[in-house]
């Protein structure tokens, strides 16, 4: 599920950069598969909880799987939404550079990849590192917004594509938030310490 | 927690409509309380799972509480973000009508209120009704977007406030998605049938 979600993000941004309509449509078609996986993981975790009545760390692991499952499904939604924005952008005149969108995307993809790695390897140190990356994502998104607003104020013809790009940046920033959630869960799992809502970077949205 | 979240949404929109800076700041200050409640509910549900090892419907109820808890915390984030947008809008020249934002807000508030009612009363019929409301929310948000884009294309001076309003509409639409999630969970709890990802209106984002 993590792999499919990662690939969806990557392809949605690729579709945008290369103006590849077919690739965008593939991401949109893959979303129901991710949704189905969410239902499967949910029902398997619930069965395990019911049948094995785990305690302590096993219990935390299962609850965490349920939470990460929700995060991954939402990321799938955001990738699909990005692919829809890519389709809209392909149909509009190209506003030359995509600003820093590809850079933001690669930062976010990397965060998600490492957060999933930290889960698989129970690596709290790796997870910690991800929490600070989120600030960089927010800064980059702010820079993209500022540039797009300035563009729209001088060229009414770029309003529509610029708005689509703005929502792409927002989707990517929200994916980074979900990666941060996953990292926080890993830290909780490994250390038993709940860092949600405590670090300045550990913020949703 | 539900009551505080509902009040935050209401006040964030009120702050926007009445250009009331103090009210907006109150919503932003209340967010940490909602976050703390999320941590409390999470740890209480986890303890109950560990100590009482519930099965069947009780197990479903606890897992559901964990999920609704996440939805409510995210709604708290969105209300706080709306309050920040309200502050930004207050500092900018007023673009006359707020389009259909207040109508969208009241629709969304009503959905959330009923979804929480359906949870408290285990009322699957009430929950079903909420799923169809989500389409109306999406239509209204689309209408707001279209109107704002048209405005921005003709008046460069409204670009900034219009973008802030656009994100407010997006926040409200996402709150409606969370209310829909809650309703879907209630239907699952009561009937044992998982309606997520099956109805055309049962869509996130």
Coordinates of C-alpha atoms in Angstrom, one line a residue:
Chain A
X1 CA 0.0 0.0 0.0
X2 CA 2.9 2.3 0.9
X3 CA 4.6 1.5 -2.4
X4 CA 1.5 2.2 -4.5
X5 CA 0.9 5.5 -2.7
X6 CA 4.5 6.5 -3.2
X7 CA 4.2 5.7 -6.9
X8 CA 0.9 7.6 -7.2
X9 CA 2.5 10.8 -5.8
X10 CA 5.5 10.5 -8.1
X11 CA 3.4 9.8 -11.2
X12 CA 1.0 12.7 -10.4
X13 CA 3.9 15.2 -10.3
X14 CA 5.5 13.5 -13.3
X15 CA 2.3 13.9 -15.3
X16 CA 2.3 17.6 -14.4
X17 CA 5.9 18.2 -15.4
X18 CA 5.7 16.3 -18.6
X19 CA 2.1 17.2 -19.4
X20 CA 1.3 13.5 -19.7
X21 CA -2.4 13.1 -19.7
X22 CA -2.2 9.2 -19.8
X23 CA -0.1 9.1 -16.7
X24 CA -2.4 11.4 -14.8
X25 CA -5.4 9.2 -15.7
X26 CA -3.5 6.2 -14.4
X27 CA -3.0 7.8 -11.0
X28 CA -6.8 8.6 -10.9
X29 CA -7.6 5.0 -11.8
X30 CA -5.3 3.6 -9.1
X31 CA -7.0 5.4 -6.3
X32 CA -9.8 2.8 -5.9
X33 CA -7.1 0.1 -5.4
X34 CA -5.6 2.2 -2.5
X35 CA -9.1 2.6 -1.0
X36 CA -9.6 -1.2 -1.2
X37 CA -6.3 -1.8 0.5
X38 CA -7.4 0.5 3.3
X39 CA -10.5 -1.5 3.9
X40 CA -8.5 -4.8 3.9
X41 CA -5.9 -3.5 6.3
X42 CA -8.6 -2.1 8.6
X43 CA -10.5 -5.4 8.7
X44 CA -7.3 -7.4 9.2
X45 CA -6.2 -5.2 12.1
X46 CA -9.6 -5.3 13.7
X47 CA -9.7 -9.2 13.4
X48 CA -6.2 -9.4 15.0
X49 CA -7.4 -7.1 17.8
X50 CA -10.5 -9.3 18.3
X51 CA -8.9 -12.7 18.1
X52 CA -5.5 -12.2 19.6
X53 CA -6.3 -9.6 22.2
X54 CA -2.7 -8.2 22.0
X55 CA -1.3 -6.1 24.8
X56 CA 1.4 -3.5 25.3
X57 CA 3.6 -3.0 22.3
X58 CA 1.7 -5.3 20.0
X59 CA -1.5 -3.4 20.8
X60 CA 0.3 -0.1 20.1
X61 CA 1.5 -1.6 16.8
X62 CA -1.9 -2.5 15.6
X63 CA -3.5 0.8 16.6
X64 CA -0.6 2.5 14.8
X65 CA -1.3 0.3 11.7
X66 CA -4.9 1.6 11.7
X67 CA -3.7 5.2 11.9
X68 CA -1.0 4.9 9.2
X69 CA -3.6 3.2 7.1
X70 CA -5.8 6.3 7.3
X71 CA -2.8 8.5 6.5
X72 CA -1.9 6.4 3.4
X73 CA -5.4 6.5 2.1
X74 CA -5.6 10.3 2.5
X75 CA -2.3 10.6 0.7
X76 CA -3.8 8.5 -2.1
X77 CA -6.6 11.0 -2.3
X78 CA -4.2 13.9 -2.5
X79 CA -2.2 12.2 -5.2
X80 CA -5.4 11.6 -7.2
X81 CA -6.4 15.2 -6.6
X82 CA -3.0 16.3 -7.8
X83 CA -3.4 14.2 -11.0
X84 CA -6.8 15.9 -11.6
X85 CA -5.1 19.3 -11.2
X86 CA -2.5 18.1 -13.7
X87 CA -5.2 17.3 -16.2
X88 CA -6.7 20.8 -15.7
X89 CA -3.3 22.3 -16.1
X90 CA -2.6 20.3 -19.3
X91 CA -5.8 21.7 -20.8
X92 CA -4.7 25.3 -20.0
X93 CA -2.0 27.4 -21.6
X94 CA 1.4 26.6 -20.0
X95 CA 2.6 29.2 -17.5
X96 CA 6.2 28.7 -18.0
X97 CA 8.0 27.4 -15.0
X98 CA 6.2 25.3 -12.5
X99 CA 8.0 27.5 -10.0
X100 CA 9.4 25.3 -7.3
X101 CA 6.8 22.6 -7.5
X102 CA 9.1 19.8 -8.6
X103 CA 11.5 20.6 -5.8
X104 CA 8.7 20.6 -3.3
X105 CA 7.5 17.3 -4.7
X106 CA 10.9 15.6 -4.4
X107 CA 11.3 16.9 -0.8
X108 CA 7.8 15.5 0.1
X109 CA 8.3 12.2 -1.6
X110 CA 11.6 11.8 0.2
X111 CA 9.9 12.5 3.6
X112 CA 7.2 9.9 2.9
X113 CA 9.7 7.3 1.9
X114 CA 11.8 7.8 5.0
X115 CA 8.7 7.8 7.2
X116 CA 7.7 4.4 5.8
X117 CA 11.3 3.2 6.2
X118 CA 11.3 4.3 9.8
X119 CA 8.1 2.4 10.4
X120 CA 9.4 -0.8 8.8
X121 CA 12.7 -0.6 10.7
X122 CA 11.3 0.8 13.9
X123 CA 13.9 3.6 13.5
X124 CA 13.0 6.4 15.9
X125 CA 16.1 8.4 15.0
X126 CA 15.2 8.5 11.4
X127 CA 11.6 9.5 12.3
X128 CA 12.9 12.4 14.4
X129 CA 14.7 13.8 11.5
X130 CA 11.5 13.9 9.4
X131 CA 9.8 16.2 11.9
X132 CA 12.3 19.0 11.1
X133 CA 11.9 18.6 7.4
X134 CA 8.3 19.7 7.6
X135 CA 9.3 23.3 8.3
X136 CA 11.3 23.4 5.0
X137 CA 8.2 22.1 3.2
X138 CA 6.1 24.9 4.7
X139 CA 8.6 27.6 3.7
X140 CA 8.8 26.3 0.2
X141 CA 5.1 26.2 -0.1
X142 CA 4.9 29.8 1.2
X143 CA 7.5 30.9 -1.4
X144 CA 5.4 29.2 -4.2
X145 CA 2.2 30.9 -3.0
X146 CA 3.9 34.3 -2.9
X147 CA 5.3 33.9 -6.4
X148 CA 1.9 32.7 -7.8
X149 CA 0.0 35.6 -6.2
X150 CA 2.4 38.1 -7.7
X151 CA 2.0 36.5 -11.1
X152 CA -1.8 36.6 -10.9
X153 CA -1.8 40.2 -9.9
X154 CA 0.0 41.2 -13.0
X155 CA -1.4 38.7 -15.5
X156 CA -5.1 37.9 -15.4
X157 CA -4.6 35.2 -18.1
X158 CA -2.6 33.1 -15.6
X159 CA -5.2 33.1 -12.8
X160 CA -6.6 29.7 -13.6
X161 CA -3.4 27.7 -14.1
X162 CA -1.9 29.5 -11.1
X163 CA -4.7 28.5 -8.8
X164 CA -4.4 24.9 -9.9
X165 CA -0.7 25.0 -9.1
X166 CA -1.5 26.5 -5.8
X167 CA -3.7 23.6 -4.9
X168 CA -1.0 21.2 -6.1
X169 CA 1.4 22.9 -3.6
X170 CA -1.2 22.6 -0.9
X171 CA -1.7 18.9 -1.7
X172 CA 2.0 18.3 -1.4
X173 CA 2.3 20.1 1.8
X174 CA -0.6 18.0 3.2
X175 CA 1.2 14.9 2.1
X176 CA 4.2 16.1 4.1
X177 CA 1.9 16.5 7.1
X178 CA 0.8 12.9 6.8
X179 CA 4.4 11.8 6.5
X180 CA 5.0 13.7 9.7
X181 CA 2.1 12.0 11.4
X182 CA 3.6 8.6 10.5
X183 CA 7.0 9.6 11.9
X184 CA 5.3 10.8 15.1
X185 CA 3.5 7.4 15.4
X186 CA 6.8 5.6 14.9
X187 CA 8.5 7.6 17.7
X188 CA 5.5 6.8 19.9
X189 CA 5.7 3.1 19.0
X190 CA 9.4 2.8 19.7
X191 CA 9.8 5.1 22.7
X192 CA 6.3 5.2 24.1
X193 CA 6.5 9.0 24.1
X194 CA 3.7 10.8 22.4
X195 CA 5.3 13.7 20.5
X196 CA 2.2 14.8 18.6
X197 CA 1.2 18.4 19.3
X198 CA 4.4 19.0 21.2
X199 CA 7.2 19.9 18.7
X200 CA 6.8 23.1 16.8
X201 CA 7.3 21.2 13.6
X202 CA 5.0 18.4 14.5
X203 CA 2.0 20.3 13.3
X204 CA -0.8 19.1 11.0
X205 CA -1.7 21.5 8.3
Chain B
X1 CA -14.5 17.6 22.1
X2 CA -17.3 17.6 19.4
X3 CA -18.9 20.6 21.0
X4 CA -15.6 22.6 21.1
X5 CA -14.8 21.7 17.5
X6 CA -18.3 22.7 16.4
X7 CA -18.0 26.0 18.2
X8 CA -14.5 26.6 16.6
X9 CA -16.0 26.2 13.1
X10 CA -18.9 28.5 13.9
X11 CA -16.6 31.2 15.4
X12 CA -14.1 31.0 12.6
X13 CA -16.8 31.8 10.1
X14 CA -18.4 34.4 12.3
X15 CA -15.0 36.1 12.7
X16 CA -14.8 36.2 8.9
X17 CA -18.3 37.6 8.4
X18 CA -18.1 40.2 11.2
X19 CA -14.4 41.0 10.6
X20 CA -13.9 40.2 14.3
X21 CA -10.2 39.8 15.0
X22 CA -10.6 38.9 18.6
X23 CA -12.9 36.0 17.8
X24 CA -10.5 34.7 15.2
X25 CA -7.7 34.7 17.7
X26 CA -9.9 32.8 20.2
X27 CA -10.4 30.0 17.7
X28 CA -6.6 29.8 17.1
X29 CA -6.0 29.7 20.9
X30 CA -8.5 27.0 21.4
X31 CA -6.8 24.6 18.9
X32 CA -4.2 23.3 21.5
X33 CA -7.1 22.3 23.8
X34 CA -8.6 20.2 21.0
X35 CA -5.2 18.6 20.4
X36 CA -4.9 17.8 24.0
X37 CA -8.4 16.2 24.0
X38 CA -7.3 14.0 21.1
X39 CA -4.3 12.7 23.0
X40 CA -6.6 12.0 26.0
X41 CA -9.2 10.2 24.0
X42 CA -6.5 8.2 22.2
X43 CA -4.9 7.1 25.4
X44 CA -8.2 6.2 27.1
X45 CA -9.3 4.2 24.2
X46 CA -6.0 2.4 24.0
X47 CA -6.2 1.6 27.7
X48 CA -9.7 0.2 27.4
X49 CA -8.5 -2.0 24.5
X50 CA -5.6 -3.2 26.6
X51 CA -7.4 -3.8 29.9
X52 CA -10.9 -4.9 28.8
X53 CA -10.0 -6.7 25.6
X54 CA -13.5 -6.0 24.2
X55 CA -14.9 -8.0 21.3
X56 CA -17.5 -7.6 18.5
X57 CA -19.5 -4.4 18.8
X58 CA -17.6 -2.9 21.7
X59 CA -14.3 -3.4 19.8
X60 CA -15.8 -1.7 16.8
X61 CA -17.0 1.1 19.0
X62 CA -13.6 1.8 20.4
X63 CA -11.9 1.6 17.0
X64 CA -14.5 4.0 15.8
X65 CA -13.8 6.4 18.7
X66 CA -10.2 6.4 17.7
X67 CA -11.1 7.3 14.1
X68 CA -13.7 9.9 15.0
X69 CA -11.1 11.4 17.3
X70 CA -8.7 11.8 14.4
X71 CA -11.5 13.4 12.3
X72 CA -12.4 15.9 15.1
X73 CA -8.8 16.9 15.6
X74 CA -8.4 17.5 11.8
X75 CA -11.6 19.6 11.9
X76 CA -10.1 21.6 14.7
X77 CA -7.0 22.2 12.5
X78 CA -9.2 23.3 9.6
X79 CA -11.2 25.7 11.9
X80 CA -8.0 27.2 13.1
X81 CA -6.7 27.6 9.6
X82 CA -10.0 29.3 8.6
X83 CA -9.5 31.7 11.5
X84 CA -6.0 32.5 10.2
X85 CA -7.5 33.1 6.8
X86 CA -10.1 35.4 8.5
X87 CA -7.3 37.4 10.1
X88 CA -5.6 37.7 6.7
X89 CA -8.9 38.8 5.1
X90 CA -9.5 41.4 7.9
X91 CA -6.1 43.0 7.1
X92 CA -7.0 43.2 3.4
X93 CA -9.5 45.5 1.7
X94 CA -13.0 43.9 1.9
X95 CA -14.1 42.4 -1.4
X96 CA -17.7 43.0 -1.0
X97 CA -19.8 39.9 -0.6
X98 CA -18.3 36.8 0.8
X99 CA -20.0 35.0 -2.1
X100 CA -21.8 31.9 -0.8
X101 CA -19.3 31.3 2.0
X102 CA -21.7 31.8 4.9
X103 CA -24.3 29.5 3.2
X104 CA -21.6 26.8 2.7
X105 CA -20.5 27.2 6.3
X106 CA -24.0 26.7 7.7
X107 CA -24.5 23.6 5.5
X108 CA -21.2 22.1 6.7
X109 CA -21.9 23.0 10.4
X110 CA -25.3 21.3 10.1
X111 CA -23.7 18.2 8.6
X112 CA -21.1 17.9 11.4
X113 CA -23.8 18.4 14.0
X114 CA -26.0 15.7 12.6
X115 CA -23.1 13.3 12.2
X116 CA -22.2 13.7 15.8
X117 CA -25.9 13.2 16.7
X118 CA -26.0 10.1 14.7
X119 CA -23.0 8.8 16.6
X120 CA -24.4 9.6 20.0
X121 CA -27.8 8.0 19.1
X122 CA -26.5 5.2 17.0
X123 CA -28.8 6.5 14.3
X124 CA -27.8 4.9 10.9
X125 CA -30.8 6.5 9.1
X126 CA -29.7 10.0 10.1
X127 CA -26.1 9.1 9.1
X128 CA -27.3 7.9 5.6
X129 CA -28.9 11.2 5.0
X130 CA -25.5 13.0 5.5
X131 CA -23.8 11.1 2.8
X132 CA -26.0 12.8 0.1
X133 CA -25.5 16.3 1.6
X134 CA -21.8 16.1 0.7
X135 CA -22.7 16.5 -3.0
X136 CA -24.4 19.7 -2.3
X137 CA -21.3 21.0 -0.5
X138 CA -19.1 20.1 -3.5
X139 CA -21.5 21.9 -5.9
X140 CA -21.5 25.0 -3.7
X141 CA -17.7 25.0 -3.4
X142 CA -17.4 24.7 -7.2
X143 CA -19.7 27.7 -7.6
X144 CA -17.7 29.8 -5.2
X145 CA -14.5 28.9 -7.0
X146 CA -15.9 29.8 -10.4
X147 CA -17.1 33.2 -9.1
X148 CA -13.8 33.9 -7.4
X149 CA -11.7 33.0 -10.5
X150 CA -13.9 35.3 -12.6
X151 CA -13.4 38.1 -10.1
X152 CA -9.6 37.6 -10.1
X153 CA -9.4 37.7 -13.8
X154 CA -11.0 41.1 -14.1
X155 CA -9.7 42.7 -10.9
X156 CA -6.0 42.2 -9.9
X157 CA -6.6 44.0 -6.6
X158 CA -8.8 41.2 -5.4
X159 CA -6.4 38.4 -6.0
X160 CA -5.2 38.1 -2.5
X161 CA -8.5 38.2 -0.6
X162 CA -10.0 36.0 -3.2
X163 CA -7.4 33.3 -2.7
X164 CA -7.9 33.4 1.0
X165 CA -11.6 33.0 0.5
X166 CA -10.9 30.1 -1.8
X167 CA -9.0 28.3 0.9
X168 CA -11.8 29.0 3.4
X169 CA -14.2 27.2 1.0
X170 CA -11.7 24.4 0.7
X171 CA -11.4 24.1 4.5
X172 CA -15.2 24.0 4.8
X173 CA -15.5 21.3 2.1
X174 CA -12.9 19.2 3.9
X175 CA -14.8 19.6 7.2
X176 CA -17.8 18.2 5.3
X177 CA -15.7 15.3 4.2
X178 CA -14.8 14.5 7.8
X179 CA -18.5 14.7 8.8
X180 CA -19.1 12.2 6.0
X181 CA -16.4 10.0 7.4
X182 CA -18.0 10.1 10.8
X183 CA -21.4 9.2 9.3
X184 CA -19.9 6.3 7.4
X185 CA -18.3 5.0 10.6
X186 CA -21.7 5.2 12.3
X187 CA -23.3 3.2 9.6
X188 CA -20.6 0.6 9.9
X189 CA -21.0 0.5 13.7
X190 CA -24.8 0.1 13.6
X191 CA -25.1 -2.2 10.6
X192 CA -21.7 -3.8 10.3
X193 CA -21.7 -2.8 6.6
X194 CA -18.7 -0.8 5.5
X195 CA -20.0 1.9 3.1
X196 CA -16.7 3.7 2.7
X197 CA -15.5 4.0 -0.9
X198 CA -18.8 2.5 -2.1
X199 CA -21.3 5.3 -2.5
X200 CA -20.5 8.0 -5.1
X201 CA -21.0 10.6 -2.4
X202 CA -18.9 8.8 0.2
X203 CA -15.7 10.4 -1.1
X204 CA -12.9 12.0 0.8
X205 CA -11.7 15.3 -0.6

